[in-house]
Amino acid sequence: MDLPLKFINHRIEEYALQVTYQPEEDAGDVIYNLSLVRREDLEDAIATLKHAYAAGLCVSDRVRFMNPGEETGGFIIPEGCAGICTLCSITIDAILIRRGVPLNPLGGGVVEIEGNIPTRFTTLIRYEHTTIDPLQVLISQEVTSVSGVMLHGSGTILANIRECHMEAERLIGDVLDELAGAGFTGILDVGVPNTPLLGVPPAPEYLGVALVGGTNAIAAFREAGKWAESRALKGLMNIRDMVSIEDY
Amino acid sequence: MSFTRSERKWLEILRILSETTEPMGAKRLSELMAERGFVLSDRAVQYYLSELDDMGFTWKVGNKGRLLTPSGIAEIECALVEERIGFVISKLERLAFRSTFDPRTGTGDVAYNLSVVADEDVEGVSAAFDEVIERGMGFFSRYGIIDQDPRIPPAHTGLITVCSITMDGVIQKAGVPVNMAYGGRLAVRDGRAEAFADLIGYRGTTVDPLQLFISAGLTSVGSTVATGTGVVLANVRQVPASAQARVEEVIALMRDRGFVFPVTMDTQVFNLRDDPYRLSIVAYSGMNLIANAIEKGFTFRTEIGGGTISYAKLLQ
């Protein structure tokens, strides 16, 4: 008989246990998302990634591009396609957990941005209620306008939220600062204890931390009418196998 | 935040206005707000309405009352995310309660989904619906057509498919508490349902799970009806395990009336976590009809849980 389906909150914790990345040394394994684009569109995709990174809509500056036939996590990039590995925000959850922050992943959804300021979640799917990554289903609902945010600071993007215990507030601040220093620009907003963050209330004594989703650049690319597929597959990759998008 | 408290009230005003096509005045709004637990004077409602006018969500139709603007309609789908998580399920529960269908007499109302289809596509969409029904992968053996409804614009037709929430209404009225748990993608091989590919709980999302699966292109209803193998939509609801006999009786009566379910029913079904105290009832969703048409390239909008309609009318 099949094993019972795994819900995303548990899957995130399992991924998080495998991350070995140390921001201070900029070394170790991180979690990535794999997306596919047409090979002839790769130049455009790189331009979109750069633009999205500059607008603060990527988890970090690190990427890896893969050619047809190359294999990652048991998946072979199909003929005619290019694979794009971008950093998944679970990497940040993992680092917080490893530093001892009590953390519960809450959910993924769509956040409205007005004048470069995140205002609220307009869509949310809670991790403990789903076996499929919310952002993977939401990217194809035509509910984002990531390009709007890139071009004039207003629109909607993919994002996720977790809650951390307020006892760890200082530690969270330290870790996030460290991460920002290592090229992790995807921190969207950090709340105050016992107060809803972007419309999502945390548990008592907890505070919310919202991060941008790892596939916003791909969402922007799709909004431009290009074909792109965000694979459900996530995997583990050494950060040294990735390069900065700014090098392109 | 006190801001959230008032936001809660004006969102409820927007919701009430979204359920009517005629302009509504402050007095009637204040009555309807009170029914929903928000006791406000007419004057307080006036105050909220002028605030909503300023925000561009409502407009004044002479002195007849207020109507929603397009951005007001959009706002209902955006505001207060946390509360809307509960709203997906409570909207369905309201419909379940209003489904008065009595399988013994074949009278009363059933809940439906309303698809608004352009006239030139009706034939193609109907053919797609028929395929699913023939294969027994819908929830009911027929669907209805309406054209006279304020929700249907000119040159369009309304296709009415029976929503499986009807079952919850019937089970409830038999005295059994029922809980709509998940919308899922069910893998079928050679005509036999094998395992869930994904589940999304109704209590954990602001968007209907089945709608999400359809628009994410994660169904293959077309290939399932053609070859017997693919991925279709199904719902899981749960009742106390001790209610099994009563539920089986209801199901037998409903099957005689043209309903097609369950796929299976047990305390351990497919790859769901088992629970010895809860009986899971798996049923193919009426949305499989819609998914099949969407997969074939038709584009149209479907409101899940559009309302209730008399069973007799549906058979006409």
CSV table of N, CA and C in Angstrom, one decimal, chain A residues 1-5 7 10 112 120-133 136-138 140-141 195-196 198-201, chain B residues 7 75 77-79 81-82 84-85 182 194-201 203-207 211-213 215-216 218 268 270-271 273:
chain,number,residue,atom,x,y,z
A,1,MET,N,0.8,-1.2,0.0
A,1,MET,CA,0.0,0.0,0.0
A,1,MET,C,0.9,1.3,0.0
A,2,ASP,N,0.3,2.3,-0.6
A,2,ASP,CA,1.1,3.6,-0.6
A,2,ASP,C,1.2,4.2,0.8
A,3,LEU,N,2.3,4.8,1.0
A,3,LEU,CA,2.5,5.6,2.3
A,3,LEU,C,1.5,6.7,2.3
A,4,PRO,N,1.1,7.2,3.4
A,4,PRO,CA,0.2,8.3,3.5
A,4,PRO,C,0.8,9.6,2.8
A,5,LEU,N,0.0,10.4,2.2
A,5,LEU,CA,0.5,11.6,1.6
A,5,LEU,C,1.2,12.5,2.7
A,7,PHE,N,2.1,16.2,4.2
A,7,PHE,CA,1.7,17.6,4.1
A,7,PHE,C,2.9,18.5,4.1
A,10,HIS,N,5.4,19.4,7.0
A,10,HIS,CA,6.3,18.3,7.3
A,10,HIS,C,7.4,18.2,6.3
A,112,GLU,N,0.2,41.6,-1.9
A,112,GLU,CA,0.0,42.8,-2.7
A,112,GLU,C,1.1,43.8,-2.3
A,120,ARG,N,-0.5,43.4,2.1
A,120,ARG,CA,-1.3,42.3,2.7
A,120,ARG,C,-1.2,41.1,1.8
A,121,PHE,N,-1.4,39.9,2.5
A,121,PHE,CA,-1.7,38.7,1.7
A,121,PHE,C,-3.1,38.8,1.1
A,122,THR,N,-3.2,38.5,-0.2
A,122,THR,CA,-4.6,38.5,-0.7
A,122,THR,C,-5.1,37.1,-0.9
A,123,THR,N,-4.1,36.1,-1.0
A,123,THR,CA,-4.4,34.7,-1.2
A,123,THR,C,-3.5,34.0,-0.2
A,124,LEU,N,-4.0,32.9,0.4
A,124,LEU,CA,-3.1,32.1,1.3
A,124,LEU,C,-3.5,30.7,1.3
A,125,ILE,N,-2.6,29.8,1.2
A,125,ILE,CA,-2.8,28.4,1.4
A,125,ILE,C,-2.0,27.9,2.6
A,126,ARG,N,-2.6,27.3,3.6
A,126,ARG,CA,-1.8,26.9,4.8
A,126,ARG,C,-1.1,25.6,4.5
A,127,TYR,N,0.2,25.5,4.9
A,127,TYR,CA,1.0,24.3,4.6
A,127,TYR,C,0.4,23.1,5.2
A,128,GLU,N,-0.1,23.2,6.4
A,128,GLU,CA,-0.6,21.9,7.1
A,128,GLU,C,-1.8,21.4,6.5
A,129,HIS,N,-2.4,22.1,5.5
A,129,HIS,CA,-3.6,21.6,4.8
A,129,HIS,C,-3.4,21.2,3.4
A,130,THR,N,-2.1,21.2,2.9
A,130,THR,CA,-1.9,20.9,1.5
A,130,THR,C,-0.7,20.0,1.3
A,131,THR,N,-0.8,19.1,0.3
A,131,THR,CA,0.3,18.2,0.0
A,131,THR,C,1.1,18.8,-1.2
A,132,ILE,N,0.6,19.9,-1.8
A,132,ILE,CA,1.3,20.4,-3.0
A,132,ILE,C,1.7,21.8,-2.6
A,133,ASP,N,2.9,22.2,-3.0
A,133,ASP,CA,3.4,23.5,-2.7
A,133,ASP,C,2.5,24.6,-3.2
A,136,GLN,N,3.5,26.6,-6.2
A,136,GLN,CA,3.5,25.9,-7.5
A,136,GLN,C,2.1,25.9,-8.1
A,137,VAL,N,1.0,25.9,-7.3
A,137,VAL,CA,-0.3,26.0,-8.0
A,137,VAL,C,-0.7,27.4,-8.2
A,138,LEU,N,-0.2,28.3,-7.4
A,138,LEU,CA,-0.6,29.7,-7.5
A,138,LEU,C,0.1,30.4,-8.7
A,140,SER,N,0.4,29.5,-11.6
A,140,SER,CA,-0.4,29.3,-12.9
A,140,SER,C,-1.8,29.8,-12.8
A,141,GLN,N,-2.1,30.5,-11.7
A,141,GLN,CA,-3.5,31.1,-11.6
A,141,GLN,C,-3.7,32.4,-12.2
A,195,THR,N,1.0,40.1,16.7
A,195,THR,CA,0.3,41.1,15.8
A,195,THR,C,0.3,40.5,14.4
A,196,PRO,N,-0.8,40.6,13.7
A,196,PRO,CA,-0.9,40.0,12.3
A,196,PRO,C,0.2,40.7,11.5
A,198,LEU,N,1.0,41.3,7.6
A,198,LEU,CA,0.3,41.3,6.2
A,198,LEU,C,-1.0,40.6,6.3
A,199,GLY,N,-1.7,40.7,7.4
A,199,GLY,CA,-3.1,40.1,7.5
A,199,GLY,C,-3.1,38.7,8.1
A,200,VAL,N,-1.9,38.2,8.4
A,200,VAL,CA,-1.9,36.8,8.9
A,200,VAL,C,-1.5,36.8,10.4
A,201,PRO,N,-2.4,36.4,11.3
A,201,PRO,CA,-2.0,36.5,12.7
A,201,PRO,C,-1.1,35.3,13.1
B,7,GLU,N,-12.6,47.1,9.3
B,7,GLU,CA,-12.5,46.4,8.0
B,7,GLU,C,-13.4,45.2,7.9
B,75,GLU,N,-12.2,43.6,-4.4
B,75,GLU,CA,-11.8,43.8,-3.0
B,75,GLU,C,-12.2,42.6,-2.1
B,77,GLU,N,-12.4,39.7,-2.8
B,77,GLU,CA,-11.4,38.5,-3.0
B,77,GLU,C,-10.0,38.8,-2.5
B,78,CYS,N,-9.8,40.0,-1.9
B,78,CYS,CA,-8.5,40.4,-1.5
B,78,CYS,C,-8.4,40.7,0.0
B,79,ALA,N,-9.4,41.2,0.6
B,79,ALA,CA,-9.4,41.7,2.0
B,79,ALA,C,-9.3,40.6,3.0
B,81,VAL,N,-7.3,38.2,4.5
B,81,VAL,CA,-7.0,36.9,4.0
B,81,VAL,C,-7.3,35.8,5.0
B,82,GLU,N,-7.0,36.0,6.3
B,82,GLU,CA,-7.1,35.0,7.3
B,82,GLU,C,-8.6,34.6,7.5
B,84,ARG,N,-10.9,34.9,5.1
B,84,ARG,CA,-11.4,34.3,3.9
B,84,ARG,C,-11.0,32.8,3.9
B,85,ILE,N,-10.0,32.4,4.6
B,85,ILE,CA,-9.7,30.9,4.7
B,85,ILE,C,-10.9,30.2,5.3
B,182,TYR,N,-11.3,17.5,2.3
B,182,TYR,CA,-10.3,17.8,1.2
B,182,TYR,C,-10.9,17.9,-0.2
B,194,GLU,N,-6.8,4.7,-7.8
B,194,GLU,CA,-5.7,4.1,-7.1
B,194,GLU,C,-5.2,4.8,-5.9
B,195,ALA,N,-5.0,6.1,-6.0
B,195,ALA,CA,-4.4,6.9,-4.9
B,195,ALA,C,-4.5,8.3,-5.1
B,196,PHE,N,-4.5,9.1,-4.1
B,196,PHE,CA,-4.5,10.6,-4.2
B,196,PHE,C,-3.1,11.0,-4.6
B,197,ALA,N,-3.1,12.0,-5.6
B,197,ALA,CA,-1.8,12.6,-6.0
B,197,ALA,C,-1.6,13.8,-5.1
B,198,ASP,N,-2.6,14.5,-4.8
B,198,ASP,CA,-2.5,15.7,-3.9
B,198,ASP,C,-3.8,15.9,-3.2
B,199,LEU,N,-3.7,16.6,-2.1
B,199,LEU,CA,-4.9,17.0,-1.3
B,199,LEU,C,-4.7,18.4,-0.9
B,200,ILE,N,-5.8,19.2,-0.9
B,200,ILE,CA,-5.7,20.5,-0.2
B,200,ILE,C,-7.0,20.6,0.7
B,201,GLY,N,-6.8,20.9,1.9
B,201,GLY,CA,-7.9,20.9,2.9
B,201,GLY,C,-8.7,22.2,2.7
B,203,ARG,N,-10.2,23.8,4.9
B,203,ARG,CA,-10.0,24.7,6.0
B,203,ARG,C,-8.7,25.4,5.9
B,204,GLY,N,-7.9,25.3,4.9
B,204,GLY,CA,-6.6,25.9,4.8
B,204,GLY,C,-6.3,26.7,3.6
B,205,THR,N,-7.4,27.2,2.9
B,205,THR,CA,-7.1,27.9,1.7
B,205,THR,C,-8.1,29.0,1.4
B,206,THR,N,-7.7,30.1,0.8
B,206,THR,CA,-8.6,31.1,0.4
B,206,THR,C,-9.2,30.9,-1.0
B,207,VAL,N,-8.6,29.9,-1.7
B,207,VAL,CA,-9.1,29.6,-3.1
B,207,VAL,C,-9.6,28.2,-3.1
B,211,GLN,N,-10.7,24.3,-8.0
B,211,GLN,CA,-10.4,25.4,-8.9
B,211,GLN,C,-8.9,25.6,-9.2
B,212,LEU,N,-8.1,25.5,-8.1
B,212,LEU,CA,-6.7,25.6,-8.1
B,212,LEU,C,-6.1,24.5,-9.0
B,213,PHE,N,-6.6,23.2,-8.8
B,213,PHE,CA,-6.0,22.1,-9.6
B,213,PHE,C,-6.4,22.3,-11.1
B,215,SER,N,-7.0,25.1,-12.8
B,215,SER,CA,-6.3,26.2,-13.6
B,215,SER,C,-4.8,26.0,-13.5
B,216,ALA,N,-4.3,25.1,-12.6
B,216,ALA,CA,-2.9,24.8,-12.7
B,216,ALA,C,-2.6,23.7,-13.7
B,218,LEU,N,-3.4,20.6,-13.6
B,218,LEU,CA,-3.0,19.4,-12.9
B,218,LEU,C,-4.0,18.2,-13.0
B,268,GLN,N,-9.9,3.9,6.4
B,268,GLN,CA,-8.6,4.0,5.8
B,268,GLN,C,-8.8,4.0,4.3
B,270,PHE,N,-7.3,4.8,0.3
B,270,PHE,CA,-6.2,5.1,-0.5
B,270,PHE,C,-5.0,5.5,0.4
B,271,ASN,N,-4.3,6.6,0.0
B,271,ASN,CA,-3.2,7.0,0.8
B,271,ASN,C,-3.4,8.2,1.8
B,273,ARG,N,-4.1,9.6,5.6
B,273,ARG,CA,-3.8,9.1,6.9
B,273,ARG,C,-5.0,8.4,7.5
